[in-house]
Amino acid sequence: MGIDSGMELGFEIDALKTCDGGYSYLKEPWWWAGMITMIVGEGANFAAYAYAPAILVTPLGALSIIFSAVLAHYILDERLHMFGVVGCILCLVGSVTIVLHAPLEKDITSVLQVWDLATEPGFIAYCLVVFVLVVILVFWYVPRYGQTHMVVYIGICSLMGSLTVMAVKAVAIALKLSFSGSNQFIYFVTWFFTILVIIFCIMQLIYLNKALDIFNTAVVSPVYYVMFTSLTILASMIMFKEWKSQKASQIMTELCGFVTILCGTFLLHKTKDMGSTPTVSSPVFYPPDTSPSSRHIEL
C-alpha cells in the first residue's frame, strides 16, 4: 500500500462524534477500530519501504483517496458525485504511471549507509527547513488559523511525514538486513531512527486527527495525499538521489503522472460541497435512505 492507506481508512472514522479538535475521539470504539486498520495498513506500508524506493511506494497512496471518498460517502454521509469519481480515476491513473516508470531501489548493505546519506549537507538543510516550518505552524498558525484553514494541520503532518518516511525506510532496511543475518541493531543510528519514527508518528496522529475532526474527510484525504507525496518525493530525491539512475524521459513521465494525480485531487476538492446540496445534479451514489422519488436534478 502507499501513503498511509491504513491511516487514511482508520482515521476517517474518528470524525463521526469528535468535536472541536479535541481528544474525545479516544473514547470512541469506532476510532479504536480505525486504529487497528491503521496498524495493519502501516505494517504493510512499512514492509514495502524496505524493498522499494519511496518514490515508488508513496504514490500508491492514491488508493487510499479512492477508498476514503467512497467510505466517507457511506459512513459519513458525504455524497460522492460524478466529478469525484473522475477525480479518483485520475489519481489511480497517475499512480500507475509513476509506478511503471519508478527508479530501481539502491543496493544498501548497512544502515550506516543510510546514515551517511542522511547526514549529507543537502538533506540536513532540508531537515532544518522542515523543523523551522513545523515550529512556526505549531506555535503561530495553529492557535490563529487551525480551526479555519485546513492547510495548517495538513502542512504539519506532511512536513513531518516526509521525514517520517525517510526514518521508516532506514528502520525497515535495518530489519530486512537483520532478518537476513546481518544484525543492524548493534548500531546506535538504528535506534535513533526508530525513536524518530515513534515521535514523528505520534505527532502526525495528533494533527491529522484534528484535521479530520474539523474538516470534510473527503477533502482532507486528497489534500494530505498531495502535500505528503510531494514532500516525500522531494525528501527522497535529496537523500537517496534516485533521479540519478533515470533518463529524462522517465522523470518527465513521472512528473506527468504526478500532475494527473493533482488534477484528480483538484476535482475532489472543488466538488466537495456537491454532496451536501440536495439540488445538485446527478450524484453517482445515493445514501441508503434516499428514495428515487426524493432525488432532485438541477439542469
CSV table of C-alpha atoms in Angstrom, one decimal:
chain,number,residue,atom,x,y,z
A,1,MET,CA,0.0,0.0,0.0
A,2,GLY,CA,1.0,3.6,-0.4
A,3,ILE,CA,1.0,6.6,1.8
A,4,ASP,CA,-0.7,5.7,5.0
A,5,SER,CA,-3.5,3.9,3.2
A,6,GLY,CA,-4.4,2.2,6.5
A,7,MET,CA,-4.0,5.5,8.3
A,8,GLU,CA,-6.5,7.2,5.9
A,9,LEU,CA,-9.0,4.5,6.3
A,10,GLY,CA,-8.6,4.3,10.0
A,11,PHE,CA,-8.6,8.0,10.9
A,12,GLU,CA,-11.6,9.0,8.8
A,13,ILE,CA,-13.9,7.0,11.2
A,14,ASP,CA,-13.0,9.3,14.2
A,15,ALA,CA,-14.8,12.2,12.6
A,16,LEU,CA,-18.2,10.6,13.5
A,17,LYS,CA,-18.5,12.1,17.0
A,18,THR,CA,-15.4,14.1,17.8
A,19,CYS,CA,-15.7,17.8,18.5
A,20,ASP,CA,-13.7,21.0,18.2
A,21,GLY,CA,-10.3,19.4,17.5
A,22,GLY,CA,-10.1,17.8,21.0
A,23,TYR,CA,-9.3,14.3,22.1
A,24,SER,CA,-12.8,13.0,22.7
A,25,TYR,CA,-12.2,10.5,19.8
A,26,LEU,CA,-10.2,8.4,22.3
A,27,LYS,CA,-13.5,7.4,23.9
A,28,GLU,CA,-15.0,6.2,20.6
A,29,PRO,CA,-15.0,2.4,19.8
A,30,TRP,CA,-15.1,3.3,16.1
A,31,TRP,CA,-11.8,5.3,16.5
A,32,TRP,CA,-10.1,2.3,18.0
A,33,ALA,CA,-11.4,0.1,15.2
A,34,GLY,CA,-10.0,2.5,12.8
A,35,MET,CA,-6.7,2.5,14.7
A,36,ILE,CA,-6.5,-1.3,14.3
A,37,THR,CA,-6.9,-1.0,10.5
A,38,MET,CA,-4.3,1.8,10.5
A,39,ILE,CA,-1.8,-0.5,12.3
A,40,VAL,CA,-2.4,-3.3,9.7
A,41,GLY,CA,-2.1,-0.9,6.8
A,42,GLU,CA,1.0,0.7,8.2
A,43,GLY,CA,2.6,-2.7,8.8
A,44,ALA,CA,2.3,-3.5,5.1
A,45,ASN,CA,3.4,0.0,4.2
A,46,PHE,CA,6.4,-0.3,6.5
A,47,ALA,CA,7.5,-3.6,4.8
A,48,ALA,CA,7.2,-2.0,1.3
A,49,TYR,CA,9.7,0.7,2.1
A,50,ALA,CA,12.4,-2.0,2.8
A,51,TYR,CA,12.2,-3.3,-0.8
A,52,ALA,CA,11.3,-0.3,-3.0
A,53,PRO,CA,12.2,3.3,-3.2
A,54,ALA,CA,9.9,5.9,-1.6
A,55,ILE,CA,9.1,7.5,-4.9
A,56,LEU,CA,7.5,4.2,-5.9
A,57,VAL,CA,5.8,3.2,-2.6
A,58,THR,CA,4.4,6.7,-1.7
A,59,PRO,CA,2.3,7.4,-4.8
A,60,LEU,CA,0.3,4.2,-4.3
A,61,GLY,CA,-1.5,6.1,-1.5
A,62,ALA,CA,-3.8,7.3,-4.3
A,63,LEU,CA,-5.7,4.1,-3.5
A,64,SER,CA,-6.5,5.5,-0.1
A,65,ILE,CA,-8.1,8.5,-1.7
A,66,ILE,CA,-10.5,6.3,-3.6
A,67,PHE,CA,-11.4,4.2,-0.5
A,68,SER,CA,-11.6,7.3,1.7
A,69,ALA,CA,-14.0,9.1,-0.6
A,70,VAL,CA,-16.3,6.0,-1.0
A,71,LEU,CA,-16.3,5.1,2.7
A,72,ALA,CA,-16.9,8.8,3.6
A,73,HIS,CA,-19.9,8.6,1.3
A,74,TYR,CA,-21.5,5.6,3.0
A,75,ILE,CA,-20.3,6.1,6.6
A,76,LEU,CA,-20.2,9.9,7.0
A,77,ASP,CA,-23.0,10.8,4.5
A,78,GLU,CA,-20.6,12.8,2.3
A,79,ARG,CA,-22.1,12.2,-1.1
A,80,LEU,CA,-19.8,11.3,-3.9
A,81,HIS,CA,-20.7,12.8,-7.3
A,82,MET,CA,-19.5,12.1,-10.9
A,83,PHE,CA,-16.6,14.6,-10.6
A,84,GLY,CA,-15.5,12.9,-7.5
A,85,VAL,CA,-15.4,9.6,-9.3
A,86,VAL,CA,-13.4,11.1,-12.2
A,87,GLY,CA,-11.0,12.6,-9.6
A,88,CYS,CA,-10.5,9.1,-8.1
A,89,ILE,CA,-9.8,7.6,-11.6
A,90,LEU,CA,-7.3,10.3,-12.3
A,91,CYS,CA,-5.5,9.6,-9.1
A,92,LEU,CA,-5.3,6.0,-9.9
A,93,VAL,CA,-4.1,6.6,-13.5
A,94,GLY,CA,-1.4,9.0,-12.2
A,95,SER,CA,-0.2,6.5,-9.6
A,96,VAL,CA,0.1,3.7,-12.1
A,97,THR,CA,2.1,6.0,-14.4
A,98,ILE,CA,4.6,6.7,-11.6
A,99,VAL,CA,4.8,3.1,-10.6
A,100,LEU,CA,5.6,2.0,-14.2
A,101,HIS,CA,8.5,4.5,-14.5
A,102,ALA,CA,9.8,4.4,-10.9
A,103,PRO,CA,13.6,4.1,-10.3
A,104,LEU,CA,15.3,0.9,-9.1
A,105,GLU,CA,16.0,0.5,-5.4
A,106,LYS,CA,19.6,1.2,-4.3
A,107,ASP,CA,21.6,-1.7,-3.0
A,108,ILE,CA,22.1,-0.9,0.7
A,109,THR,CA,24.1,-3.4,2.8
A,110,SER,CA,24.2,-1.5,6.1
A,111,VAL,CA,22.1,1.1,8.0
A,112,LEU,CA,25.3,3.1,8.2
A,113,GLN,CA,25.0,3.8,4.5
A,114,VAL,CA,21.6,5.3,5.2
A,115,TRP,CA,23.1,7.4,8.0
A,116,ASP,CA,25.8,8.7,5.6
A,117,LEU,CA,23.1,9.7,3.2
A,118,ALA,CA,21.0,11.4,5.9
A,119,THR,CA,24.0,13.5,7.1
A,120,GLU,CA,24.9,14.9,3.8
A,121,PRO,CA,24.6,18.8,3.7
A,122,GLY,CA,21.6,18.8,1.3
A,123,PHE,CA,19.4,16.6,3.4
A,124,ILE,CA,20.5,18.3,6.7
A,125,ALA,CA,19.4,21.6,5.1
A,126,TYR,CA,16.1,20.1,4.2
A,127,CYS,CA,15.6,18.9,7.8
A,128,LEU,CA,16.3,22.3,9.2
A,129,VAL,CA,13.8,23.9,6.8
A,130,VAL,CA,11.2,21.4,7.8
A,131,PHE,CA,11.9,21.9,11.5
A,132,VAL,CA,11.6,25.7,11.3
A,133,LEU,CA,8.3,25.5,9.3
A,134,VAL,CA,6.8,23.0,11.7
A,135,VAL,CA,7.6,25.2,14.7
A,136,ILE,CA,6.1,28.2,13.0
A,137,LEU,CA,3.0,26.3,12.1
A,138,VAL,CA,2.5,24.8,15.5
A,139,PHE,CA,3.2,27.8,17.7
A,140,TRP,CA,2.0,30.7,15.4
A,141,TYR,CA,-0.6,29.4,12.8
A,142,VAL,CA,-2.4,26.7,14.8
A,143,PRO,CA,-3.7,29.0,17.5
A,144,ARG,CA,-4.8,31.6,15.0
A,145,TYR,CA,-5.9,29.7,11.9
A,146,GLY,CA,-6.1,26.0,12.9
A,147,GLN,CA,-9.9,26.0,13.1
A,148,THR,CA,-10.5,27.7,9.8
A,149,HIS,CA,-7.6,26.7,7.5
A,150,MET,CA,-7.2,23.0,6.8
A,151,VAL,CA,-3.7,23.5,5.3
A,152,VAL,CA,-2.2,24.3,8.7
A,153,TYR,CA,-2.8,20.9,10.2
A,154,ILE,CA,-2.1,19.1,6.9
A,155,GLY,CA,1.1,21.1,6.4
A,156,ILE,CA,2.4,19.9,9.8
A,157,CYS,CA,1.5,16.3,9.0
A,158,SER,CA,3.0,16.5,5.5
A,159,LEU,CA,6.3,18.1,6.5
A,160,MET,CA,6.8,15.7,9.4
A,161,GLY,CA,5.6,12.8,7.2
A,162,SER,CA,8.3,13.4,4.7
A,163,LEU,CA,11.0,12.9,7.4
A,164,THR,CA,9.0,10.0,8.9
A,165,VAL,CA,9.2,8.1,5.6
A,166,MET,CA,12.9,8.5,5.5
A,167,ALA,CA,13.3,7.2,9.1
A,168,VAL,CA,10.8,4.4,8.4
A,169,LYS,CA,12.8,3.4,5.3
A,170,ALA,CA,16.0,3.3,7.4
A,171,VAL,CA,14.4,1.1,10.1
A,172,ALA,CA,12.8,-1.2,7.5
A,173,ILE,CA,16.2,-1.7,5.8
A,174,ALA,CA,17.7,-2.4,9.2
A,175,LEU,CA,15.1,-5.0,9.9
A,176,LYS,CA,15.4,-6.6,6.5
A,177,LEU,CA,19.2,-6.9,6.9
A,178,SER,CA,18.9,-8.2,10.4
A,179,PHE,CA,16.5,-10.9,9.4
A,180,SER,CA,18.9,-11.9,6.6
A,181,GLY,CA,21.6,-12.5,9.2
A,182,SER,CA,23.4,-9.1,9.5
A,183,ASN,CA,22.3,-7.6,12.8
A,184,GLN,CA,21.8,-3.8,12.4
A,185,PHE,CA,20.6,-3.1,15.9
A,186,ILE,CA,24.1,-3.1,17.2
A,187,TYR,CA,24.4,0.4,15.8
A,188,PHE,CA,23.2,3.4,17.6
A,189,VAL,CA,21.8,5.0,14.4
A,190,THR,CA,19.3,2.2,14.1
A,191,TRP,CA,17.8,3.1,17.4
A,192,PHE,CA,18.0,6.8,16.7
A,193,PHE,CA,15.9,6.2,13.5
A,194,THR,CA,13.5,4.1,15.5
A,195,ILE,CA,13.0,6.8,18.1
A,196,LEU,CA,12.4,9.4,15.3
A,197,VAL,CA,9.7,7.2,13.8
A,198,ILE,CA,7.8,6.9,17.1
A,199,ILE,CA,8.0,10.7,17.8
A,200,PHE,CA,7.0,11.7,14.3
A,201,CYS,CA,4.2,9.2,14.1
A,202,ILE,CA,2.6,10.4,17.3
A,203,MET,CA,2.7,14.0,16.2
A,204,GLN,CA,1.2,13.1,12.9
A,205,LEU,CA,-1.6,11.1,14.7
A,206,ILE,CA,-2.5,14.2,16.7
A,207,TYR,CA,-2.6,16.7,14.0
A,208,LEU,CA,-4.2,14.5,11.3
A,209,ASN,CA,-7.0,13.6,13.7
A,210,LYS,CA,-7.5,17.3,14.4
A,211,ALA,CA,-7.8,18.0,10.7
A,212,LEU,CA,-10.3,15.1,10.2
A,213,ASP,CA,-12.2,16.2,13.3
A,214,ILE,CA,-12.8,19.7,11.9
A,215,PHE,CA,-12.8,19.4,8.1
A,216,ASN,CA,-14.5,17.3,5.5
A,217,THR,CA,-12.8,13.9,5.3
A,218,ALA,CA,-13.2,13.6,1.5
A,219,VAL,CA,-11.2,16.8,1.2
A,220,VAL,CA,-8.6,16.2,3.9
A,221,SER,CA,-7.5,12.9,2.5
A,222,PRO,CA,-6.7,14.0,-1.1
A,223,VAL,CA,-5.1,17.3,0.0
A,224,TYR,CA,-3.0,15.5,2.6
A,225,TYR,CA,-2.0,13.0,0.0
A,226,VAL,CA,-0.8,15.7,-2.5
A,227,MET,CA,1.2,17.5,0.1
A,228,PHE,CA,2.6,14.4,1.8
A,229,THR,CA,3.5,12.8,-1.5
A,230,SER,CA,5.1,15.9,-2.9
A,231,LEU,CA,7.3,16.5,0.1
A,232,THR,CA,8.2,12.8,0.5
A,233,ILE,CA,9.3,12.6,-3.1
A,234,LEU,CA,11.3,15.7,-2.6
A,235,ALA,CA,13.0,14.4,0.6
A,236,SER,CA,13.7,11.0,-1.1
A,237,MET,CA,15.3,12.8,-4.1
A,238,ILE,CA,17.5,14.8,-1.8
A,239,MET,CA,18.5,12.0,0.4
A,240,PHE,CA,18.7,8.9,-1.9
A,241,LYS,CA,19.3,10.8,-5.2
A,242,GLU,CA,17.2,8.3,-7.0
A,243,TRP,CA,16.8,10.5,-10.1
A,244,LYS,CA,20.5,10.0,-11.0
A,245,SER,CA,19.7,6.5,-12.3
A,246,GLN,CA,16.9,7.7,-14.5
A,247,LYS,CA,16.6,9.1,-18.0
A,248,ALA,CA,15.0,12.4,-18.7
A,249,SER,CA,12.0,10.7,-20.4
A,250,GLN,CA,11.4,8.6,-17.2
A,251,ILE,CA,11.5,11.7,-15.0
A,252,MET,CA,9.1,13.6,-17.3
A,253,THR,CA,6.7,10.7,-17.3
A,254,GLU,CA,6.7,10.5,-13.5
A,255,LEU,CA,6.0,14.3,-13.4
A,256,CYS,CA,3.1,13.8,-15.8
A,257,GLY,CA,1.8,11.1,-13.6
A,258,PHE,CA,2.0,13.3,-10.5
A,259,VAL,CA,0.3,16.1,-12.3
A,260,THR,CA,-2.5,13.7,-13.2
A,261,ILE,CA,-2.9,12.9,-9.5
A,262,LEU,CA,-3.0,16.6,-8.7
A,263,CYS,CA,-5.8,17.1,-11.3
A,264,GLY,CA,-7.7,14.3,-9.6
A,265,THR,CA,-7.4,15.8,-6.1
A,266,PHE,CA,-8.3,19.2,-7.5
A,267,LEU,CA,-11.6,17.7,-8.8
A,268,LEU,CA,-12.3,16.1,-5.4
A,269,HIS,CA,-11.6,19.4,-3.7
A,270,LYS,CA,-13.8,21.6,-6.0
A,271,THR,CA,-16.7,19.2,-5.8
A,272,LYS,CA,-16.6,18.5,-2.1
A,273,ASP,CA,-19.8,20.5,-1.3
A,274,MET,CA,-21.9,19.0,-4.1
A,275,GLY,CA,-22.9,16.1,-1.9
A,276,SER,CA,-24.3,18.3,0.8
A,277,THR,CA,-26.7,20.2,-1.6
A,278,PRO,CA,-29.9,18.3,-2.3
A,279,THR,CA,-30.5,20.1,-5.6
A,280,VAL,CA,-27.1,19.3,-7.1
A,281,SER,CA,-27.2,17.2,-10.4
A,282,SER,CA,-26.7,13.5,-10.8
A,283,PRO,CA,-24.8,12.1,-7.8
A,284,VAL,CA,-23.2,8.8,-8.6
A,285,PHE,CA,-24.0,7.3,-5.3
A,286,TYR,CA,-27.1,8.0,-3.1
A,287,PRO,CA,-27.3,7.5,0.7
A,288,PRO,CA,-29.2,4.3,1.6
A,289,ASP,CA,-32.2,6.2,2.9
A,290,THR,CA,-32.7,8.3,-0.2
A,291,SER,CA,-35.5,7.1,-2.5
A,292,PRO,CA,-35.7,7.8,-6.3
A,293,SER,CA,-38.7,10.0,-5.8
A,294,SER,CA,-36.8,12.3,-3.5
A,295,ARG,CA,-33.9,12.9,-5.8
A,296,HIS,CA,-33.7,16.3,-7.4
A,297,ILE,CA,-31.8,17.1,-10.6
A,298,GLU,CA,-30.7,20.6,-11.3
A,299,LEU,CA,-30.2,21.4,-15.0
